[in-house]
mmCIF file of C-alpha atoms and ligand atoms in Angstrom:
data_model
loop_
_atom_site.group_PDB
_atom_site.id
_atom_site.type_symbol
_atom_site.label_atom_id
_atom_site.label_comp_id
_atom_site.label_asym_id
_atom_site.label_seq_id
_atom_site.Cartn_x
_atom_site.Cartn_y
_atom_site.Cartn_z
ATOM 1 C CA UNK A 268 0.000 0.000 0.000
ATOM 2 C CA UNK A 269 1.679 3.719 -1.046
ATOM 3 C CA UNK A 270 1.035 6.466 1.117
ATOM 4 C CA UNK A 271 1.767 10.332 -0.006
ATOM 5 C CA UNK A 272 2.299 13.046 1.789
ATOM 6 C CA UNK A 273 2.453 16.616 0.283
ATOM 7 C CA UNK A 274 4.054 19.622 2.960
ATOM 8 C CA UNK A 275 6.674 17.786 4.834
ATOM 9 C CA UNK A 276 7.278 20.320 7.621
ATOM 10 C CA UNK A 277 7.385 18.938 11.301
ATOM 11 C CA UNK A 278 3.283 17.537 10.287
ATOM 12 C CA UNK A 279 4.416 15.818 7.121
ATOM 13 C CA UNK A 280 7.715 14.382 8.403
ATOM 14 C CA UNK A 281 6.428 13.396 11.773
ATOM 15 C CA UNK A 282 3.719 11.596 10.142
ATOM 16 C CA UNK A 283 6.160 9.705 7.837
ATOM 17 C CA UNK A 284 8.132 8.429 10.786
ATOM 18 C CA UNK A 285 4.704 7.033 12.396
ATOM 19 C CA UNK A 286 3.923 5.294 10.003
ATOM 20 C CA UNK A 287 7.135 3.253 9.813
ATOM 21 C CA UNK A 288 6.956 3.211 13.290
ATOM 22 C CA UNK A 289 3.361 1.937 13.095
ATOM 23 C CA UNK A 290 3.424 -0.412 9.951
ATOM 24 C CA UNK A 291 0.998 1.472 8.136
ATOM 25 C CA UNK A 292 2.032 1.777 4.736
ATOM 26 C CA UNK A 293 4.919 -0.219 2.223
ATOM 27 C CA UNK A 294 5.839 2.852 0.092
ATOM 28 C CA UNK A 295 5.807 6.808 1.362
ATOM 29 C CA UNK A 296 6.584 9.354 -1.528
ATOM 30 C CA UNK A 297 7.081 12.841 -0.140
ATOM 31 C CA UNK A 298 6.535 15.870 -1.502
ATOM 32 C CA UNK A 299 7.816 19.699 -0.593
ATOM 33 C CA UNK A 300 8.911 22.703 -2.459
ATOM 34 C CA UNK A 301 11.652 22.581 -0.473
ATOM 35 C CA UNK A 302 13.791 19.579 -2.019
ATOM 36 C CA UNK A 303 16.762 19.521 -0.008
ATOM 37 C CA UNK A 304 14.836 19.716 3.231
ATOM 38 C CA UNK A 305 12.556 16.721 2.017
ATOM 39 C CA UNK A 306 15.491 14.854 0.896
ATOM 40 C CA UNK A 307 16.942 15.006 3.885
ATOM 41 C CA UNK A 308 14.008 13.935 5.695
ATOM 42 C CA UNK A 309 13.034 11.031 3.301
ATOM 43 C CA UNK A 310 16.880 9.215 3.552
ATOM 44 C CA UNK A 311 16.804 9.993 7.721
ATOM 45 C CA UNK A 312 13.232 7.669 7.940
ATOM 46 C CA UNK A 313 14.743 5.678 5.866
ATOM 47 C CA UNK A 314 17.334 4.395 8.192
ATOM 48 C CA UNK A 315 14.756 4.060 10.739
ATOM 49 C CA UNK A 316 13.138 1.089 8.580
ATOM 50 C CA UNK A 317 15.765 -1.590 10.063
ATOM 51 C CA UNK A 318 14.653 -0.829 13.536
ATOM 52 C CA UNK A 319 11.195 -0.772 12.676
ATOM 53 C CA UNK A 320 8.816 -1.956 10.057
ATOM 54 C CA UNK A 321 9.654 -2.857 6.223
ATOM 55 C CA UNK A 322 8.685 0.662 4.015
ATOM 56 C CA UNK A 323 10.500 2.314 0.887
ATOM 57 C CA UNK A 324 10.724 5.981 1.776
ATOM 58 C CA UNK A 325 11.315 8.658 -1.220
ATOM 59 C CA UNK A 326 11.448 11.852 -1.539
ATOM 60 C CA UNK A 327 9.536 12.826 -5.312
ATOM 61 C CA UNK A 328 7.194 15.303 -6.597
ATOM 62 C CA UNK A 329 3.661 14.884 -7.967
ATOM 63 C CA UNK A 330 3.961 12.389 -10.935
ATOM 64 C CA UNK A 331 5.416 9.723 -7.995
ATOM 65 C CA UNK A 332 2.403 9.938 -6.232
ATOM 66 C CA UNK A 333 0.953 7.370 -9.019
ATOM 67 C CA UNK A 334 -1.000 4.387 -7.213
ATOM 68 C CA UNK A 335 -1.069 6.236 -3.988
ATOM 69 C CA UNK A 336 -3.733 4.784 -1.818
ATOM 70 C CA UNK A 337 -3.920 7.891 0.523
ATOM 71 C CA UNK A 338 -2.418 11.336 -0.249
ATOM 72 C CA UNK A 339 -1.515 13.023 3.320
ATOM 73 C CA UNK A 340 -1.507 16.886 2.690
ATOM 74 C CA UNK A 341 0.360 19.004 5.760
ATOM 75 C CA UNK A 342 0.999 21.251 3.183
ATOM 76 C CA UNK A 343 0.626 25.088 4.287
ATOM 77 C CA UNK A 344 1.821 27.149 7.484
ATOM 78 C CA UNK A 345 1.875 26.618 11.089
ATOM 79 C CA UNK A 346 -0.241 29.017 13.363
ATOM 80 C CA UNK A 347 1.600 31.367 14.931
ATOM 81 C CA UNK A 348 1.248 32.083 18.937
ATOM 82 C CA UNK A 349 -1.747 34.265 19.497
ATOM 83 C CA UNK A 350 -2.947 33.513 15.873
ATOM 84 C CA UNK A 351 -6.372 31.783 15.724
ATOM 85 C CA UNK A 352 -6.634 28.883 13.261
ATOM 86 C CA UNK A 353 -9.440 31.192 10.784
ATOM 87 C CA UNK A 354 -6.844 33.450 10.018
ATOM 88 C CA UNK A 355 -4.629 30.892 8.702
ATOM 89 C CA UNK A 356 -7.102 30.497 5.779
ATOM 90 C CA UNK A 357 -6.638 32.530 2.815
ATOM 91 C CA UNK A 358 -2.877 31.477 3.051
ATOM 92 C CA UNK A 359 -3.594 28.412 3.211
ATOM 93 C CA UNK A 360 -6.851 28.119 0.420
ATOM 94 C CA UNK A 361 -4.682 29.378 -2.293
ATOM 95 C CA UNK A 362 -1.854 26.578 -1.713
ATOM 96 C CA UNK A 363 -4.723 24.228 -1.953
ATOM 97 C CA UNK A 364 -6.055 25.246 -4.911
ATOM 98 C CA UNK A 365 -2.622 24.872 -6.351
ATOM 99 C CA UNK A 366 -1.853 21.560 -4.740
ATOM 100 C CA UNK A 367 -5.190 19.317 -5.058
ATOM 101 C CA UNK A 368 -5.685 19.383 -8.839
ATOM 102 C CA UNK A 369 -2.132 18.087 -8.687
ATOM 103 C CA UNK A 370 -2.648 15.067 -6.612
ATOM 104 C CA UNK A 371 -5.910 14.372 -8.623
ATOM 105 C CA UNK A 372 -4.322 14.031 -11.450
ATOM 106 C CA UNK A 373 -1.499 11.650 -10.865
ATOM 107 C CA UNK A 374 -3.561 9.301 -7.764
ATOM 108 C CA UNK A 375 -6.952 9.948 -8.727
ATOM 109 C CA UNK A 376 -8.354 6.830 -6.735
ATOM 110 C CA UNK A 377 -6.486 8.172 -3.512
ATOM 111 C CA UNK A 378 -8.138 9.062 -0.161
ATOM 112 C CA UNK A 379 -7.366 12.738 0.697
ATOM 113 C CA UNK A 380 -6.372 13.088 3.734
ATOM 114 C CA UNK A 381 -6.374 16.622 5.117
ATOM 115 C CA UNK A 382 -4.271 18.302 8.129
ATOM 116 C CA UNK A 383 -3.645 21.690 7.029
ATOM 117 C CA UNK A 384 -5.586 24.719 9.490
ATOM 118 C CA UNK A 385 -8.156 25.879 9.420
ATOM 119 C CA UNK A 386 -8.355 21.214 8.626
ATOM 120 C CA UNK A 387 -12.806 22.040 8.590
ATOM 121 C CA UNK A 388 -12.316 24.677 6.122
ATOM 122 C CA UNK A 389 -8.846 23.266 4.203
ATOM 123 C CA UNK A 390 -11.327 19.915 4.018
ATOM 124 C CA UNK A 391 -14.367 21.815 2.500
ATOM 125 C CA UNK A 392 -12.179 23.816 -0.300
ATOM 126 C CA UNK A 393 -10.474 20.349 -0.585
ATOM 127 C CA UNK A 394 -13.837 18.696 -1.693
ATOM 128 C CA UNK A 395 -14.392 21.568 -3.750
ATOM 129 C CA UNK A 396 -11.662 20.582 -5.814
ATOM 130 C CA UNK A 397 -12.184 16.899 -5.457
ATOM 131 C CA UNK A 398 -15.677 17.171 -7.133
ATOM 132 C CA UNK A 399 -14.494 19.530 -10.227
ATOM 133 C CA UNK A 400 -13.091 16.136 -11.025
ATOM 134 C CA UNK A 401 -16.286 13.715 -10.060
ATOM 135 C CA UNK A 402 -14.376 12.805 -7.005
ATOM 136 C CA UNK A 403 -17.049 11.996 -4.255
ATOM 137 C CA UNK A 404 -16.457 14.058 -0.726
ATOM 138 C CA UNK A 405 -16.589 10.754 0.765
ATOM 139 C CA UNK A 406 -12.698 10.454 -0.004
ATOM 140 C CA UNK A 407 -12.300 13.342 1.156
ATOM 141 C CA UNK A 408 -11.556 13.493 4.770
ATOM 142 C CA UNK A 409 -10.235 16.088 7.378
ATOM 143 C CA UNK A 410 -8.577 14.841 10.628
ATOM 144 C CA UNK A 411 -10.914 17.212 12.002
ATOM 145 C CA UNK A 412 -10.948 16.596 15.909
ATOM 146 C CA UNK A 413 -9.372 13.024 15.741
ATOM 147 C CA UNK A 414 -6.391 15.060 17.583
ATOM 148 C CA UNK A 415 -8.725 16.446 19.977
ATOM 149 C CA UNK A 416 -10.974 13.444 21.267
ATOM 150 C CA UNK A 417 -7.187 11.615 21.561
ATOM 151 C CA UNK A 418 -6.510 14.655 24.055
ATOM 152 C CA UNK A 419 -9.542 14.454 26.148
ATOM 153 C CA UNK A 420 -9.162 10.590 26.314
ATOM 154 C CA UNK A 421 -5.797 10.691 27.633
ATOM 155 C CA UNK A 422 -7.179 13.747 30.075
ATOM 156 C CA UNK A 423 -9.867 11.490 31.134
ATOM 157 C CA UNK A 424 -7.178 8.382 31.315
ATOM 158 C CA UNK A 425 -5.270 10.734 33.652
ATOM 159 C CA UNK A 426 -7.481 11.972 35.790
ATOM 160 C CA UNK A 427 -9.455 8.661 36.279
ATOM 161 C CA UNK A 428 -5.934 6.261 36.459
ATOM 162 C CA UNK A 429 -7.062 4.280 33.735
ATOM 163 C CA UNK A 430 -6.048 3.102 30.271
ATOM 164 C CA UNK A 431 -7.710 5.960 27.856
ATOM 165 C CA UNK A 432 -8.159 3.054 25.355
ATOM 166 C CA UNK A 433 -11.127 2.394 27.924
ATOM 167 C CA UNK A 434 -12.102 6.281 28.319
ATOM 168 C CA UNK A 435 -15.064 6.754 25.115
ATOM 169 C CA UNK A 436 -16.167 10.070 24.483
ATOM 170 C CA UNK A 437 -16.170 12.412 21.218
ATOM 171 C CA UNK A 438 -14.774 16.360 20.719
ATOM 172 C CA UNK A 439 -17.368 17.366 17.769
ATOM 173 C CA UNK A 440 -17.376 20.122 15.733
ATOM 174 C CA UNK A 441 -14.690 22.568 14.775
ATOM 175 C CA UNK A 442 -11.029 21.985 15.550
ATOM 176 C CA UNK A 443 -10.863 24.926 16.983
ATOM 177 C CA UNK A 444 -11.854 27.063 19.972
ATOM 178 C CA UNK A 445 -15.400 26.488 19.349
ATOM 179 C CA UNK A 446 -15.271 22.776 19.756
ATOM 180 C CA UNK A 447 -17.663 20.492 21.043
ATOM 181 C CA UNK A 448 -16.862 17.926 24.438
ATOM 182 C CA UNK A 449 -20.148 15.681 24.443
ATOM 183 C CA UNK A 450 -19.725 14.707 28.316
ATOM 184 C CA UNK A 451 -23.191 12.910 27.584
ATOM 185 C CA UNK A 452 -22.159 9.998 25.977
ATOM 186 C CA UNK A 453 -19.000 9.643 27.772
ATOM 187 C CA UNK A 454 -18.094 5.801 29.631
ATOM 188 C CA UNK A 455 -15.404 4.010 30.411
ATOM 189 C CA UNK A 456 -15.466 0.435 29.507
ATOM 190 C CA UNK A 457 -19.704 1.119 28.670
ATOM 191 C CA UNK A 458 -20.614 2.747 32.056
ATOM 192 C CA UNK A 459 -21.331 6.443 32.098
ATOM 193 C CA UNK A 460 -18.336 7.905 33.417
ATOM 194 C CA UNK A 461 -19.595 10.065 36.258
ATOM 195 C CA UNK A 462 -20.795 6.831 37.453
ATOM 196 C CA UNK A 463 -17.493 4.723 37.184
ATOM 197 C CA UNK A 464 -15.917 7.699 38.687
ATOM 198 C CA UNK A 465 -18.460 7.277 42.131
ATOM 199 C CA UNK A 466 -17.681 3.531 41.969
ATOM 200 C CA UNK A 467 -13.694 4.083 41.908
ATOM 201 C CA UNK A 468 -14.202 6.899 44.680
ATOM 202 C CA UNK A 469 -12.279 10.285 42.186
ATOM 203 C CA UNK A 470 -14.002 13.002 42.173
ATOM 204 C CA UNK A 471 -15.653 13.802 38.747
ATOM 205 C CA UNK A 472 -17.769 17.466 39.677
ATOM 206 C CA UNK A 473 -17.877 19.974 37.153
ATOM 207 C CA UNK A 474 -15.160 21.730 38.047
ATOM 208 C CA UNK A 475 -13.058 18.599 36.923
ATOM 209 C CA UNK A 476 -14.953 18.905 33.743
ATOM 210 C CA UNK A 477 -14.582 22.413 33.195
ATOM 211 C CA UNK A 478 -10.689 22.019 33.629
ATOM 212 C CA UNK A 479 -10.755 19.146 31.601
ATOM 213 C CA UNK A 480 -12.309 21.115 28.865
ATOM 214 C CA UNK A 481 -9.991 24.108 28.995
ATOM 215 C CA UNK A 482 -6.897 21.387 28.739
ATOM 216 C CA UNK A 483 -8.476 20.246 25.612
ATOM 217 C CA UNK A 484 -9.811 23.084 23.536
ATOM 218 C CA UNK A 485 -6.550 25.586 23.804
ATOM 219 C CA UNK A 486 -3.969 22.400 24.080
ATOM 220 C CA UNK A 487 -2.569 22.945 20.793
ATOM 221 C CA UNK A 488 -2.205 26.986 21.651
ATOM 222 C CA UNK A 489 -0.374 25.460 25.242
ATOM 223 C CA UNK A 490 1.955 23.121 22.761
ATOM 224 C CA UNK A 491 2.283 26.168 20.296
ATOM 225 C CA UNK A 492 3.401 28.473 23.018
ATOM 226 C CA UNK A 493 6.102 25.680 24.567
ATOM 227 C CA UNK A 494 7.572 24.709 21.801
ATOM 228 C CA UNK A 495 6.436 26.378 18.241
ATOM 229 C CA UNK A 496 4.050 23.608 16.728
ATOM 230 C CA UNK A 497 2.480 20.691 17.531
ATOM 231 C CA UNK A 498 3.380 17.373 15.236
ATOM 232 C CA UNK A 499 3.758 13.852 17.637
ATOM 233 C CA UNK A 500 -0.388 14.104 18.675
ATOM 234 C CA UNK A 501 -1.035 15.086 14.893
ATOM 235 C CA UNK A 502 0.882 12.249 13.359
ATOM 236 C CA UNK A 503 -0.249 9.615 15.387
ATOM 237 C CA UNK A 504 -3.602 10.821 14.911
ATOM 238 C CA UNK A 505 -3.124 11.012 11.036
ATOM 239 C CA UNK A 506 -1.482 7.555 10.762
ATOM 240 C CA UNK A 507 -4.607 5.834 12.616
ATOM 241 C CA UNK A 508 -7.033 7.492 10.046
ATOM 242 C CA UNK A 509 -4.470 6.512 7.278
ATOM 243 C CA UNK A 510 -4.752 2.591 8.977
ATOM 244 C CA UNK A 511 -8.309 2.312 8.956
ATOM 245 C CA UNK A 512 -8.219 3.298 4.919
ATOM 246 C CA UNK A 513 -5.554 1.338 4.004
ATOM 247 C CA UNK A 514 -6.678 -1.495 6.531
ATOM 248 C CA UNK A 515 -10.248 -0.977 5.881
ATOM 249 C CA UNK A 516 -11.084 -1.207 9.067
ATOM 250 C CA UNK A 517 -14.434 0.512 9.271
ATOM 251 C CA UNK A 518 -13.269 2.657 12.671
ATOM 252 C CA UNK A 519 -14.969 4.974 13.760
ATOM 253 C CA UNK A 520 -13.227 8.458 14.250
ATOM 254 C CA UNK A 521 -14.094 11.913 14.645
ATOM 255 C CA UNK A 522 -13.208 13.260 11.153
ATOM 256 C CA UNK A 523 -14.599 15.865 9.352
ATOM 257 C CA UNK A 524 -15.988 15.531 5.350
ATOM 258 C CA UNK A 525 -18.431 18.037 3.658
ATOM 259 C CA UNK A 526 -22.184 16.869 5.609
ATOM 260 C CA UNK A 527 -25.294 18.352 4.115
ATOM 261 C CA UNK A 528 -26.385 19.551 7.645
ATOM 262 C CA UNK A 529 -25.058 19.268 10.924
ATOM 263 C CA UNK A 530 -27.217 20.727 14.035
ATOM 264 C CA UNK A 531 -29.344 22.644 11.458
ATOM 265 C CA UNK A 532 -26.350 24.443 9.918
ATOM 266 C CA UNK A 533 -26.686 23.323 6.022
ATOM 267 C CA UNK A 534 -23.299 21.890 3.883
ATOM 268 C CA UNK A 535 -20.720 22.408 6.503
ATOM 269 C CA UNK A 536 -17.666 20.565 7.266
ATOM 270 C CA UNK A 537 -17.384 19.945 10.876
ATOM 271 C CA UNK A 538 -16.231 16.897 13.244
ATOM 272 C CA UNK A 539 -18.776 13.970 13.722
ATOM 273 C CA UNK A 540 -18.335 9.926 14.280
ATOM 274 C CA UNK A 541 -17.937 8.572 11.163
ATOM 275 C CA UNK A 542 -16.765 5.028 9.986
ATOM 276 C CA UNK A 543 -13.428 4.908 7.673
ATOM 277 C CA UNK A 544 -12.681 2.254 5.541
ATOM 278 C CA UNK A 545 -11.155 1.735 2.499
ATOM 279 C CA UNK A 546 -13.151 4.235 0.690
ATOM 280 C CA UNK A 547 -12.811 6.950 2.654
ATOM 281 C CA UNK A 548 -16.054 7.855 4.648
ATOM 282 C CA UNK A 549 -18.335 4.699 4.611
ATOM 283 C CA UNK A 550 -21.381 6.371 6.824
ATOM 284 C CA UNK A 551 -21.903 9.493 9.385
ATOM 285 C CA UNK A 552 -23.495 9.082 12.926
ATOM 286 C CA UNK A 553 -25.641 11.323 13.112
ATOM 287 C CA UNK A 554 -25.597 12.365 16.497
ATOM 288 C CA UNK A 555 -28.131 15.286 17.361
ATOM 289 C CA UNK A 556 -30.432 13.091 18.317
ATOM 290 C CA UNK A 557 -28.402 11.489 21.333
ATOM 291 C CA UNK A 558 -26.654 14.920 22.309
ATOM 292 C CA UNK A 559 -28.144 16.667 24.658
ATOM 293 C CA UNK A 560 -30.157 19.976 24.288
ATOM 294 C CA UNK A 561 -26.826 22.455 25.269
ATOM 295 C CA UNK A 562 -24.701 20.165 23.301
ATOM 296 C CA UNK A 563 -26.598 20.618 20.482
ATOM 297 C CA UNK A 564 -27.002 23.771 20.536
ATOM 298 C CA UNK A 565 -22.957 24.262 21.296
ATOM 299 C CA UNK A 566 -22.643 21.636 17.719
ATOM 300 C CA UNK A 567 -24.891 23.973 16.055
ATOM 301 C CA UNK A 568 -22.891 27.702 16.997
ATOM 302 C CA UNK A 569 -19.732 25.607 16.046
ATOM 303 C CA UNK A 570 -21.068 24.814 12.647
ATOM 304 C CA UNK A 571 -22.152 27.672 12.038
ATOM 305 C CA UNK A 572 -18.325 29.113 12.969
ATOM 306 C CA UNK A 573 -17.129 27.205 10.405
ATOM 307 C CA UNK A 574 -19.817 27.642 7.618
ATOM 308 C CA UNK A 575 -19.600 31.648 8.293
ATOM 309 C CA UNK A 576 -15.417 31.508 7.652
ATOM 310 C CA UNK A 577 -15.646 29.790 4.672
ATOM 311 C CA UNK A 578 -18.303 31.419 3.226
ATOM 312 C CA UNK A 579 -16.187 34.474 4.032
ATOM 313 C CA UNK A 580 -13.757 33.060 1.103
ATOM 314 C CA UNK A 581 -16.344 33.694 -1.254
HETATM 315 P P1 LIG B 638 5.604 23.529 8.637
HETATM 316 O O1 LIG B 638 5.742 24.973 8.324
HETATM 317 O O2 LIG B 638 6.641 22.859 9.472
HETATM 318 O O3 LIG B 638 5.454 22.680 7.297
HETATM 319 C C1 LIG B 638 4.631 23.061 6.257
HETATM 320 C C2 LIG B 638 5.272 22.523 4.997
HETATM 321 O O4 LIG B 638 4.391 22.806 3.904
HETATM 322 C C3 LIG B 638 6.628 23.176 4.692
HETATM 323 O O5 LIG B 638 7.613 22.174 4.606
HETATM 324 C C4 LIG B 638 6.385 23.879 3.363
HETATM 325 O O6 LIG B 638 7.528 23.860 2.518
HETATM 326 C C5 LIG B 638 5.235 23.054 2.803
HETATM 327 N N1 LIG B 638 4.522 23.755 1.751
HETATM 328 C C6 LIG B 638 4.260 25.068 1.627
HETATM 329 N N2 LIG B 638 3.635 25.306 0.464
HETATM 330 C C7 LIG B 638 3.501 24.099 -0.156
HETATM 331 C C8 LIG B 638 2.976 23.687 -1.389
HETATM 332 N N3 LIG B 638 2.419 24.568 -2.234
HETATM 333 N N4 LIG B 638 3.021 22.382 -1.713
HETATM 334 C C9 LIG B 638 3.571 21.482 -0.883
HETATM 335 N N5 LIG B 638 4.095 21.822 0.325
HETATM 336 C C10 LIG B 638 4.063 23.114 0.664
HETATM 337 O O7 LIG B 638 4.160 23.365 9.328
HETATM 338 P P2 LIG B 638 3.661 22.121 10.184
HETATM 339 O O8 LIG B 638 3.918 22.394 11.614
HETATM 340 O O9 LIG B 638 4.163 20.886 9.556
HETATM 341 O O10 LIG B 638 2.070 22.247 9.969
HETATM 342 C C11 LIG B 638 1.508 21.953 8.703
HETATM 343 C C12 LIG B 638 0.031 22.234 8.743
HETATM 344 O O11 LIG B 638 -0.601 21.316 9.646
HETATM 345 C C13 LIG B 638 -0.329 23.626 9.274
HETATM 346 O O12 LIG B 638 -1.415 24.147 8.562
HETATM 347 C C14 LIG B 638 -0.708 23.358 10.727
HETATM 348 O O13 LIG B 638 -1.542 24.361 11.264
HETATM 349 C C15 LIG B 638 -1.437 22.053 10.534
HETATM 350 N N6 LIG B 638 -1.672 21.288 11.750
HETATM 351 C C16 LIG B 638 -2.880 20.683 11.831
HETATM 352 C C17 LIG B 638 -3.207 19.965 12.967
HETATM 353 C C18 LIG B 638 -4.568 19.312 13.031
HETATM 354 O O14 LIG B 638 -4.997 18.780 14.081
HETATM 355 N N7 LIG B 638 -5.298 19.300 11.945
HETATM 356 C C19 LIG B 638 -2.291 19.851 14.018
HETATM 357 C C20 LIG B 638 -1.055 20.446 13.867
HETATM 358 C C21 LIG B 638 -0.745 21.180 12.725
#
């Protein structure tokens, strides 16, 4: 299976080196304007092969990316400290609309997978492109707030002492400041968590989940602010989408794809369960319905975010 990634900063290459680490993948081609820096990057993975799993590693440009399965794209520039993820996006739009017809035409059955900010936004304009050439949004596919549920599972993991492969909850809805923690349907190992948290004896009040909240929603501005970008949650996160494509695993993630409505808020791209498989998006769960009424409301104002900033393109 041949994986490409296009924008090989600290995203691109970080994402490269999980998925050696990880298995995922027999052939990465990478792509970046700058050659020298990709170069470099594609023959230092490379030597990490022999301690890890069997992959050809190249650095190429877009006519390699032939028989790509899934096309990564980190392609674009980091946010700054104190700069939101919205004004990231005409930078970032116009490299897009250079870059996708690109990948189209040399892996047109590829999966796009999208981690340029704004991702909701970078995702929609993505699709746009994608459908100029009859490809269906349904390969089209934003990490959206994979990252972020991953960071309020291991919060949860924390602050409970358990494994967060047992903590289940979702972040919805932009990957951004407006995002959505659905402490409703939160368990741990199927029991609602502020119930496993009375039988364990941790205290679980909503100042817990108010602090919890705040450790998720401006974590990547905490990261940003320590040490300039964020890439180890973000790779790990994109190399797990990448898996269940590849893999066809039918997983369900929080990812983000063009949805005709979401809370009431009409074609918007915005974080919701959906199952990933070999084709990209197999099905949405549509989850207004088992939200409660603030959380739906808080899914709808975050949609609506989104829809307003990329309307604002226009
Ligand atoms: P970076 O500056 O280290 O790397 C960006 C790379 O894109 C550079 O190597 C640059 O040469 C390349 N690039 C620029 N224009 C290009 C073009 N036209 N074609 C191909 N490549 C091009 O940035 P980074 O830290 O790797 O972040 C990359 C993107 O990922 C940013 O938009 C960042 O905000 C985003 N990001 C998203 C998430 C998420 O959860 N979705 C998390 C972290 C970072």
């Amino acid at each position: 299976m041949k994986v490409g990634i296009v924008g090989v900063g600290a995203v691109g290459a970080t994402t490269a080196y999980a998925l050696v680490m990880r298995g995922v993948g027999q052939e990465i081609v990478l792509l970046d304007p700058d050659k020298n820096r990709v170069q470099g990057e594609a023959e230092d993975i490379s030597h990490a092969v022999p301690f890890a799993h069997s992959a050809r590693i190249s650095a190429g440009d877009y006519p390699d990316l032939v028989g790509s399965h899934v096309v990564i794209i980190a392609a674009g520039t980091a946010r700054k400290p104190e700069e939101s993820r919205l004004e990231l996006l005409s930078r970032n739009a116009g490299i897009f609309r250079d870059i996708v017809p690109q990948i189209i035409q040399y892996a047109p059955e590829a999966v796009l997978l999208v981690a340029t900010n704004p991702v909701d936004i970078m995702t929609h304009i993505a699709a746009d492109a994608a459908a100029e050439h009859g490809i269906p949004s349904c390969r089209v596919i934003g990490s959206g707030t994979t990252l972020d549920t991953a960071r309020f599972r291991a919060l949860l993991g924390q602050h409970l002492g358990i494994d967060p492969h047992n903590a289940h909850g979702y972040v919805l809805g932009e990957h951004g400041d407006s995002e959505v923690i659905a402490w409703s349907l939160v368990t741990v190992g199927g029991i609602p968590v502020d119930e496993f948290a009375r039988q364990v004896g941790i205290p679980f009040d909503e100042q817990v989940k108010k602090d919890i909240d705040q450790r998720v929603r401006f974590a990547g501005k905490a990261i940003i602010q320590g040490k300039g970008h964020t890439n180890y949650g973000i790779g790990s996160a994109l190399v797990r989408i990448a898996e269940g494509i590849l893999r066809d695993q039918r997983v369900l993630l929080t990812v983000c794809t063009p949805a005709r409505d979401v809370a009431g808020v009409p074609n918007v791209t915005v974080s919701l369960p959906h199952l990933v498989g070999a084709k990209g998006i197999l099905d949405t769960i549509l989850l207004p319905l088992t939200l409660n009424k603030s959380e739906e409301q808080a899914l709808h104002n975050s949609a609506e975010i989104v829809k307003e900033a990329y309307e604002s393109l226009k």
